C-alpha positions as a LaTeX table, in Angstrom:
\begin{tabular}{lrrr}
\hline
Residue & $x$ (\AA) & $y$ (\AA) & $z$ (\AA) \\
\hline
Met1 & 37.79 & $-47.27$ & 12.93 \\
Lys2 & 38.62 & $-43.86$ & 14.74 \\
Ser3 & 38.77 & $-41.86$ & 10.82 \\
Leu4 & 35.45 & $-44.03$ & 10.08 \\
Thr5 & 33.86 & $-42.67$ & 13.05 \\
Arg6 & 35.31 & $-38.89$ & 12.34 \\
Ala7 & 33.88 & $-39.50$ & 8.60 \\
Leu8 & 30.68 & $-40.50$ & 9.85 \\
Leu9 & 30.52 & $-37.47$ & 12.29 \\
Leu10 & 31.56 & $-34.77$ & 10.26 \\
Cys11 & 28.61 & $-36.64$ & 7.46 \\
Thr12 & 26.17 & $-35.85$ & 9.84 \\
Ala13 & 27.33 & $-32.55$ & 10.64 \\
Leu14 & 27.11 & $-31.82$ & 7.45 \\
Gly15 & 23.98 & $-32.63$ & 6.75 \\
Phe16 & 22.39 & $-30.84$ & 10.02 \\
Ala17 & 23.94 & $-27.57$ & 8.58 \\
Ser18 & 22.59 & $-28.37$ & 5.41 \\
His19 & 19.03 & $-28.81$ & 6.96 \\
Ala20 & 19.43 & $-25.95$ & 9.09 \\
Ala21 & 20.51 & $-23.80$ & 5.74 \\
Ala22 & 17.34 & $-24.87$ & 3.86 \\
Gln23 & 14.82 & $-23.77$ & 6.63 \\
Glu24 & 15.28 & $-20.29$ & 6.54 \\
Thr25 & 13.45 & $-18.13$ & 8.70 \\
Leu26 & 12.12 & $-15.06$ & 7.12 \\
Val27 & 11.01 & $-12.13$ & 9.79 \\
Phe28 & 7.83 & $-10.39$ & 8.26 \\
Gly29 & 7.27 & $-7.34$ & 10.11 \\
Thr30 & 3.72 & $-5.68$ & 9.12 \\
Thr31 & 3.68 & $-2.39$ & 10.60 \\
Asn32 & 0.10 & $-2.59$ & 11.84 \\
Pro33 & $-1.49$ & $-4.26$ & 15.18 \\
Glu34 & $-2.17$ & $-7.92$ & 14.48 \\
Gln35 & $-6.00$ & $-7.27$ & 14.13 \\
His36 & $-5.39$ & $-5.00$ & 11.78 \\
Pro37 & $-8.29$ & $-5.76$ & 8.58 \\
Ile38 & $-4.85$ & $-6.06$ & 6.24 \\
Asn39 & $-3.23$ & $-8.43$ & 8.37 \\
Thr40 & $-6.47$ & $-10.84$ & 8.93 \\
Gly41 & $-7.70$ & $-10.29$ & 5.96 \\
Phe42 & $-4.71$ & $-10.92$ & 3.48 \\
Leu43 & $-1.11$ & $-10.49$ & 4.95 \\
Thr44 & $-1.33$ & $-13.39$ & 7.52 \\
Pro45 & $-3.20$ & $-15.78$ & 4.95 \\
Trp46 & $-0.79$ & $-15.06$ & 2.53 \\
Ala47 & 2.58 & $-16.38$ & 4.93 \\
Glu48 & 0.71 & $-19.02$ & 6.02 \\
Arg49 & 0.14 & $-20.14$ & 2.59 \\
Ile50 & 3.82 & $-20.00$ & 1.68 \\
Asn51 & 4.78 & $-22.01$ & 4.96 \\
Ala52 & 2.44 & $-24.52$ & 4.57 \\
Asp53 & 3.54 & $-24.93$ & 0.75 \\
Ala54 & 7.20 & $-24.43$ & 1.22 \\
Asp55 & 7.98 & $-27.84$ & 2.47 \\
Gly56 & 10.57 & $-26.22$ & 4.76 \\
Ala57 & 12.40 & $-24.49$ & 2.28 \\
Val58 & 11.49 & $-21.51$ & 4.19 \\
Thr59 & 9.40 & $-20.15$ & 7.12 \\
Ile60 & 7.98 & $-16.73$ & 7.41 \\
Glu61 & 7.69 & $-15.83$ & 10.93 \\
Leu62 & 5.06 & $-12.64$ & 11.34 \\
Arg63 & 5.78 & $-9.51$ & 13.68 \\
His64 & 3.05 & $-7.34$ & 14.30 \\
Gly65 & 2.62 & $-3.77$ & 15.46 \\
Pro66 & 4.86 & $-0.66$ & 15.08 \\
Thr67 & 7.71 & $-1.68$ & 17.78 \\
Ile68 & 9.67 & $-3.80$ & 14.96 \\
Ala69 & 9.20 & $-1.65$ & 11.98 \\
Asn70 & 6.17 & 1.29 & 11.39 \\
His71 & 4.80 & 3.00 & 8.65 \\
Ser72 & 8.28 & 5.66 & 8.35 \\
Asn73 & 11.00 & 3.02 & 8.65 \\
Phe74 & 9.73 & 0.11 & 7.37 \\
Tyr75 & 11.88 & 0.57 & 4.24 \\
Asp76 & 15.08 & 0.86 & 6.29 \\
Arg77 & 13.87 & $-2.33$ & 8.56 \\
Val78 & 14.39 & $-4.22$ & 5.63 \\
Ile79 & 17.60 & $-2.95$ & 4.00 \\
Asp80 & 19.21 & $-3.30$ & 7.44 \\
Asp81 & 18.24 & $-6.48$ & 8.13 \\
Val82 & 15.83 & $-6.07$ & 11.01 \\
Ile83 & 13.26 & $-7.68$ & 9.35 \\
Gln84 & 13.47 & $-9.53$ & 5.90 \\
Ile85 & 9.80 & $-8.53$ & 4.60 \\
Ser86 & 8.11 & $-5.94$ & 5.01 \\
Trp87 & 4.74 & $-4.17$ & 3.85 \\
Gly88 & 4.29 & $-0.62$ & 3.42 \\
Leu89 & 2.71 & 2.45 & 1.43 \\
Thr90 & 4.65 & 4.30 & $-1.21$ \\
Val91 & 3.49 & 7.50 & $-0.45$ \\
Thr92 & 5.03 & 7.46 & 3.31 \\
Asn93 & 8.46 & 7.04 & 1.57 \\
Pro94 & 8.65 & 9.17 & $-1.75$ \\
Gly95 & 12.23 & 9.48 & $-1.82$ \\
Lys96 & 12.44 & 5.85 & $-2.30$ \\
Phe97 & 9.94 & 5.32 & $-4.50$ \\
Gly98 & 9.62 & 8.67 & $-6.84$ \\
Pro99 & 8.43 & 6.67 & $-10.09$ \\
Val100 & 5.97 & 4.28 & $-8.68$ \\
Leu101 & 3.99 & 7.57 & $-6.96$ \\
Val102 & 2.55 & 7.65 & $-10.52$ \\
Ala103 & $-0.08$ & 5.70 & $-8.63$ \\
Thr104 & $-1.54$ & 8.46 & $-6.55$ \\
Leu105 & $-2.73$ & 10.24 & $-9.71$ \\
Pro106 & $-6.40$ & 10.98 & $-9.11$ \\
Phe107 & $-9.33$ & 10.57 & $-11.43$ \\
Leu108 & $-7.69$ & 7.38 & $-13.21$ \\
Val109 & $-8.34$ & 4.44 & $-11.60$ \\
Glu110 & $-11.40$ & 2.69 & $-10.90$ \\
Ser111 & $-10.90$ & 0.11 & $-8.52$ \\
Ser112 & $-7.95$ & $-1.47$ & $-6.56$ \\
Glu113 & $-7.98$ & $-4.53$ & $-8.84$ \\
Gln114 & $-7.49$ & $-2.51$ & $-11.77$ \\
Gly115 & $-4.93$ & $-0.45$ & $-10.39$ \\
Thr116 & $-3.05$ & $-3.08$ & $-9.03$ \\
Ile117 & $-2.91$ & $-5.19$ & $-12.27$ \\
Ala118 & $-1.54$ & $-1.95$ & $-13.86$ \\
Val119 & 0.69 & $-0.89$ & $-11.30$ \\
Cys120 & 2.45 & $-4.67$ & $-11.17$ \\
Ser121 & 2.75 & $-4.60$ & $-14.82$ \\
Met122 & 4.62 & $-1.58$ & $-14.95$ \\
Tyr123 & 6.98 & $-3.22$ & $-12.45$ \\
Glu124 & 7.40 & $-6.20$ & $-14.58$ \\
Gln125 & 8.35 & $-4.35$ & $-17.63$ \\
Gly126 & 10.75 & $-2.26$ & $-16.01$ \\
Ala127 & 9.54 & 0.93 & $-15.22$ \\
Phe128 & 10.23 & 1.44 & $-11.70$ \\
Asp129 & 13.96 & $-0.55$ & $-11.72$ \\
Glu130 & 16.24 & 2.51 & $-11.39$ \\
Ala131 & 14.12 & 3.36 & $-8.31$ \\
Leu132 & 13.76 & $-0.16$ & $-6.79$ \\
Thr133 & 17.32 & $-1.68$ & $-7.37$ \\
Asp134 & 17.84 & $-2.58$ & $-3.46$ \\
Ile135 & 14.72 & $-4.40$ & $-2.83$ \\
Val136 & 12.37 & $-7.17$ & $-4.12$ \\
Pro137 & 8.81 & $-6.39$ & $-4.07$ \\
Leu138 & 6.87 & $-9.71$ & $-3.84$ \\
Leu139 & 3.10 & $-7.87$ & $-3.76$ \\
Trp140 & 1.79 & $-5.01$ & $-4.97$ \\
Val141 & $-1.79$ & $-3.23$ & $-4.63$ \\
Glu142 & $-3.13$ & 0.10 & $-5.45$ \\
Phe143 & $-5.26$ & 1.48 & $-3.04$ \\
Pro144 & $-8.59$ & 2.90 & $-4.06$ \\
Gln145 & $-9.05$ & 6.30 & $-4.81$ \\
Ala146 & $-9.61$ & 8.94 & $-1.88$ \\
Ser147 & $-12.97$ & 10.43 & $-1.05$ \\
Ala148 & $-12.90$ & 13.76 & 1.14 \\
His149 & $-14.04$ & 14.14 & 4.67 \\
Met150 & $-15.10$ & 16.79 & 7.02 \\
Asn151 & $-15.32$ & 16.73 & 10.87 \\
Gly152 & $-18.84$ & 18.59 & 11.65 \\
Phe153 & $-18.80$ & 20.84 & 8.10 \\
Glu154 & $-21.13$ & 20.26 & 5.16 \\
Leu155 & $-19.57$ & 18.70 & 2.36 \\
Thr156 & $-21.44$ & 18.26 & $-0.63$ \\
Ser157 & $-18.90$ & 19.21 & $-3.36$ \\
Leu158 & $-14.98$ & 20.37 & $-3.64$ \\
Asp159 & $-15.85$ & 23.98 & $-2.93$ \\
Asp160 & $-16.64$ & 23.34 & 0.59 \\
Leu161 & $-12.97$ & 22.72 & 0.97 \\
Ala162 & $-12.56$ & 26.78 & 0.73 \\
Gly163 & $-11.13$ & 28.34 & 4.00 \\
Arg164 & $-10.80$ & 24.46 & 5.46 \\
Lys165 & $-7.90$ & 23.15 & 7.12 \\
Val166 & $-7.49$ & 19.44 & 5.17 \\
Ile167 & $-4.86$ & 16.56 & 5.83 \\
Thr168 & $-4.05$ & 15.31 & 2.72 \\
Thr169 & $-0.94$ & 12.70 & 2.08 \\
Thr170 & $-0.22$ & 13.12 & $-1.52$ \\
Pro171 & 1.11 & 16.23 & $-3.40$ \\
Ala172 & $-1.56$ & 15.79 & $-6.30$ \\
Ser173 & $-4.65$ & 15.67 & $-3.28$ \\
Ala174 & $-2.40$ & 18.59 & $-1.43$ \\
Ala175 & $-2.85$ & 20.40 & $-5.05$ \\
Ile176 & $-6.78$ & 19.91 & $-5.48$ \\
Val177 & $-7.18$ & 21.01 & $-1.49$ \\
Gly178 & $-5.55$ & 24.58 & $-2.66$ \\
Ala179 & $-6.96$ & 24.64 & $-6.05$ \\
Phe180 & $-10.00$ & 24.82 & $-4.27$ \\
Asp181 & $-9.02$ & 27.19 & $-1.60$ \\
Gly182 & $-8.08$ & 25.03 & 1.24 \\
Ala183 & $-5.26$ & 24.55 & 3.35 \\
Pro184 & $-3.60$ & 21.34 & 2.62 \\
Leu185 & $-1.91$ & 20.13 & 5.91 \\
Ser186 & 0.28 & 17.48 & 6.61 \\
Phe187 & $-0.34$ & 14.56 & 8.86 \\
Gly188 & 0.72 & 10.51 & 9.29 \\
Ile189 & $-2.13$ & 8.57 & 9.28 \\
Asn190 & $-1.48$ & 7.91 & 13.02 \\
Glu191 & $-1.85$ & 11.20 & 13.61 \\
Met192 & $-5.12$ & 12.18 & 11.76 \\
Tyr193 & $-7.42$ & 10.81 & 14.42 \\
Glu194 & $-5.64$ & 13.41 & 17.43 \\
Ala195 & $-5.85$ & 16.21 & 14.55 \\
Leu196 & $-9.11$ & 15.87 & 13.36 \\
Gln197 & $-10.69$ & 15.37 & 16.96 \\
Arg198 & $-8.85$ & 18.56 & 18.52 \\
Gly199 & $-9.64$ & 20.63 & 15.15 \\
Thr200 & $-6.05$ & 21.12 & 14.11 \\
Ala201 & $-7.24$ & 20.05 & 11.18 \\
Glu202 & $-11.15$ & 20.22 & 9.86 \\
Gly203 & $-10.76$ & 17.60 & 7.21 \\
Thr204 & $-9.00$ & 14.94 & 5.14 \\
Ile205 & $-8.86$ & 13.04 & 2.14 \\
Ile206 & $-8.17$ & 9.52 & 2.59 \\
Asn207 & $-9.85$ & 6.19 & 1.63 \\
Phe208 & $-12.40$ & 4.40 & 3.41 \\
Thr209 & $-10.00$ & 1.29 & 4.20 \\
Ala210 & $-8.47$ & 3.68 & 6.77 \\
Phe211 & $-11.31$ & 4.06 & 9.02 \\
Pro212 & $-12.16$ & 0.90 & 10.72 \\
Ala213 & $-8.19$ & 0.74 & 12.04 \\
Phe214 & $-7.73$ & 4.20 & 13.16 \\
Arg215 & $-11.44$ & 5.27 & 13.65 \\
Leu216 & $-11.55$ & 8.08 & 11.51 \\
Asn217 & $-15.79$ & 7.34 & 11.73 \\
Glu218 & $-15.65$ & 8.70 & 15.40 \\
Val219 & $-14.14$ & 12.14 & 14.05 \\
Thr220 & $-15.39$ & 12.79 & 10.58 \\
Thr221 & $-19.05$ & 13.16 & 9.53 \\
Asp222 & $-19.63$ & 14.47 & 5.99 \\
His223 & $-18.50$ & 12.91 & 3.06 \\
Tyr224 & $-18.46$ & 13.74 & $-0.61$ \\
Leu225 & $-17.17$ & 10.46 & $-2.87$ \\
Ile226 & $-14.95$ & 11.68 & $-5.72$ \\
Pro227 & $-12.19$ & 9.95 & $-6.86$ \\
Leu228 & $-9.25$ & 12.10 & $-5.15$ \\
Gly229 & $-6.01$ & 9.98 & $-6.08$ \\
Gly230 & $-4.85$ & 6.65 & $-4.61$ \\
Ala231 & $-1.74$ & 4.82 & $-2.91$ \\
Ala232 & 0.36 & 1.86 & $-3.80$ \\
Gly233 & 1.59 & $-0.19$ & $-1.08$ \\
Leu234 & 4.35 & $-3.38$ & $-1.76$ \\
Val235 & 5.62 & $-6.20$ & 0.22 \\
Phe236 & 9.56 & $-6.37$ & $-0.28$ \\
Met237 & 12.52 & $-7.99$ & 0.54 \\
Ser238 & 15.98 & $-6.41$ & $-0.27$ \\
Arg239 & 17.63 & $-7.82$ & $-3.51$ \\
Asp240 & 20.72 & $-8.94$ & $-1.19$ \\
Arg241 & 18.36 & $-11.50$ & 1.19 \\
Trp242 & 16.17 & $-12.44$ & $-1.99$ \\
Asp243 & 19.52 & $-13.52$ & $-4.07$ \\
Ala244 & 20.86 & $-15.50$ & $-0.98$ \\
Leu245 & 17.48 & $-17.63$ & $-0.64$ \\
Ser246 & 17.40 & $-21.25$ & $-2.55$ \\
Glu247 & 15.86 & $-21.52$ & $-5.62$ \\
Asp248 & 13.23 & $-23.53$ & $-3.60$ \\
Ala249 & 12.30 & $-20.97$ & $-1.12$ \\
Gln250 & 12.18 & $-18.67$ & $-3.99$ \\
Glu251 & 9.66 & $-20.46$ & $-5.90$ \\
Ala252 & 7.55 & $-20.95$ & $-2.46$ \\
Ile253 & 7.36 & $-17.92$ & $-2.14$ \\
Met254 & 6.61 & $-16.35$ & $-5.76$ \\
Arg255 & 3.93 & $-19.27$ & $-5.95$ \\
His256 & 1.51 & $-16.76$ & $-3.95$ \\
Ser257 & 3.29 & $-13.49$ & $-5.08$ \\
Gly258 & 3.95 & $-11.93$ & $-8.19$ \\
Cys259 & 1.06 & $-10.17$ & $-10.50$ \\
Glu260 & $-1.53$ & $-13.01$ & $-10.26$ \\
Gly261 & $-0.83$ & $-13.12$ & $-5.91$ \\
Ser262 & $-1.07$ & $-9.09$ & $-6.41$ \\
Arg263 & $-4.74$ & $-9.46$ & $-8.20$ \\
Ala264 & $-5.86$ & $-11.15$ & $-5.06$ \\
Phe265 & $-4.40$ & $-8.33$ & $-3.12$ \\
Gly266 & $-6.04$ & $-5.94$ & $-5.29$ \\
Gln267 & $-9.89$ & $-7.90$ & $-4.95$ \\
Phe268 & $-9.80$ & $-8.08$ & $-1.24$ \\
Val269 & $-8.93$ & $-4.51$ & $-0.84$ \\
Asp270 & $-11.71$ & $-3.62$ & $-3.20$ \\
Gly271 & $-14.06$ & $-5.76$ & $-0.63$ \\
Trp272 & $-12.69$ & $-3.99$ & 2.40 \\
Glu273 & $-13.01$ & $-0.73$ & 1.04 \\
Ala274 & $-16.74$ & $-1.70$ & $-0.02$ \\
Arg275 & $-17.27$ & $-2.61$ & 3.76 \\
Ala276 & $-15.86$ & 0.05 & 5.25 \\
Leu277 & $-18.11$ & 2.59 & 2.94 \\
Glu278 & $-21.31$ & 0.84 & 3.63 \\
Ala279 & $-20.57$ & 0.75 & 7.58 \\
Val280 & $-19.74$ & 4.58 & 7.53 \\
Glu281 & $-22.60$ & 4.91 & 5.66 \\
Ser282 & $-24.93$ & 3.03 & 7.98 \\
Thr283 & $-23.62$ & 5.01 & 10.55 \\
Glu284 & $-26.30$ & 7.62 & 12.20 \\
Gly285 & $-24.63$ & 11.12 & 12.46 \\
His286 & $-22.56$ & 10.48 & 8.92 \\
Thr287 & $-23.76$ & 12.17 & 5.56 \\
Val288 & $-22.30$ & 10.64 & 2.33 \\
Thr289 & $-22.69$ & 12.39 & $-1.50$ \\
Arg290 & $-21.84$ & 11.02 & $-4.36$ \\
Ala291 & $-20.09$ & 13.39 & $-7.06$ \\
Thr292 & $-22.40$ & 13.06 & $-10.61$ \\
Pro293 & $-20.32$ & 11.78 & $-12.97$ \\
Glu294 & $-20.63$ & 15.27 & $-14.49$ \\
Glu295 & $-19.05$ & 16.82 & $-11.39$ \\
Ile296 & $-15.89$ & 14.25 & $-11.70$ \\
Ala297 & $-15.68$ & 15.09 & $-15.12$ \\
Ala298 & $-15.53$ & 19.01 & $-14.93$ \\
Val299 & $-13.13$ & 18.21 & $-11.85$ \\
Arg300 & $-11.06$ & 16.21 & $-13.97$ \\
Glu301 & $-10.83$ & 19.02 & $-16.95$ \\
Arg302 & $-9.72$ & 21.71 & $-14.34$ \\
Leu303 & $-7.37$ & 19.88 & $-12.79$ \\
Gly304 & $-6.39$ & 16.54 & $-14.22$ \\
Pro305 & $-3.70$ & 18.17 & $-16.93$ \\
Ser306 & $-2.08$ & 20.44 & $-14.28$ \\
Thr307 & $-1.73$ & 17.33 & $-11.66$ \\
Glu308 & $-0.10$ & 15.15 & $-14.02$ \\
Ala309 & 2.30 & 17.84 & $-15.51$ \\
Ala310 & 3.43 & 18.50 & $-12.20$ \\
Phe311 & 4.22 & 14.75 & $-11.56$ \\
Ala312 & 6.07 & 14.42 & $-14.93$ \\
Gln313 & 8.29 & 17.57 & $-13.64$ \\
Arg314 & 9.25 & 16.57 & $-10.44$ \\
Val315 & 9.80 & 12.64 & $-11.69$ \\
Pro316 & 12.93 & 11.56 & $-14.18$ \\
Asn317 & 10.53 & 10.06 & $-17.26$ \\
Gly318 & 7.53 & 11.68 & $-15.20$ \\
Ala319 & 5.83 & 12.16 & $-18.55$ \\
Glu320 & 5.87 & 8.58 & $-20.01$ \\
Leu321 & 5.39 & 7.06 & $-16.75$ \\
Val322 & 1.81 & 8.69 & $-16.86$ \\
Glu323 & 1.17 & 7.62 & $-20.32$ \\
Met324 & 2.42 & 4.18 & $-19.59$ \\
Phe325 & 0.21 & 4.16 & $-16.38$ \\
Lys326 & $-3.06$ & 5.25 & $-18.38$ \\
Arg327 & $-2.01$ & 2.32 & $-20.94$ \\
Glu328 & $-1.96$ & $-0.30$ & $-18.36$ \\
Leu329 & $-5.14$ & 0.60 & $-16.74$ \\
Glu330 & $-6.87$ & 0.39 & $-19.99$ \\
Ala331 & $-5.45$ & $-2.62$ & $-20.54$ \\
Ala332 & $-6.19$ & $-4.09$ & $-17.19$ \\
Lys333 & $-9.97$ & $-3.36$ & $-17.95$ \\
Gln334 & $-10.15$ & $-5.96$ & $-20.41$ \\
\hline
\end{tabular}
């Protein structure tokens, strides 16, 4: 009888252990405040859909704000298993995401959805494998092309950048500012408001999605809409943590991820950009000038080849990546 009792207790304990193992909890550090548009509009609903669909195989626990992970350290936090999932922009960690910076090239991308499909397709074809050996991307998104913005200075063409101190976030946008005799500055997204407010910087090159969360509408007045390069972002896990998940957990996550999930992310960002631009344009004290097709063509002819050549020189197989990106963008338009 005692042996039978011990056997039953052992089976019960193993059953509980197996159930606990199946209930994998993954901490998702979003790096942004809870009410940031990217959280409320996409990342939080994405995690909630997975939780509802996983039937207990996995639970994603959201942690918002920059305390547990921020725009600078998000990659290391995942690799160190402080968090298991994170969101971040590849431009803030170029040493880890060098080949993916092909997505920052100006004049090429027409929409976030198009760029997202192109970048995700390149990833699925192995274009970024050497750089991403330690992680598994779950979602990709290409942010819209950046525009030029000034605080208190007229801006109706890129010639108006001459002599101005302008914040840039990519090598391509820094090259463009320099080509028009401006002085490119490097500040993080969290530092832009103060730099523009104090006059340390007189302008910035960034897309309109940054305006609501970082209140850049308060420290800019003039805006010139011309495609000056985007940036790819991703939601990802470490490869070790992904491989340790059960098959059921992996399947539950991927039902809402991959290139189809990424397409939805791109569609969301396109809407976000349009709403942010509309809000700025309808606010008193802001002047928005749209570059004509002729102006865009002229700047692209002047600077497109040099920015692509510079990328090709910095990144192994850079020329092939540029051509692949162009092909995938064209395919995405279909």
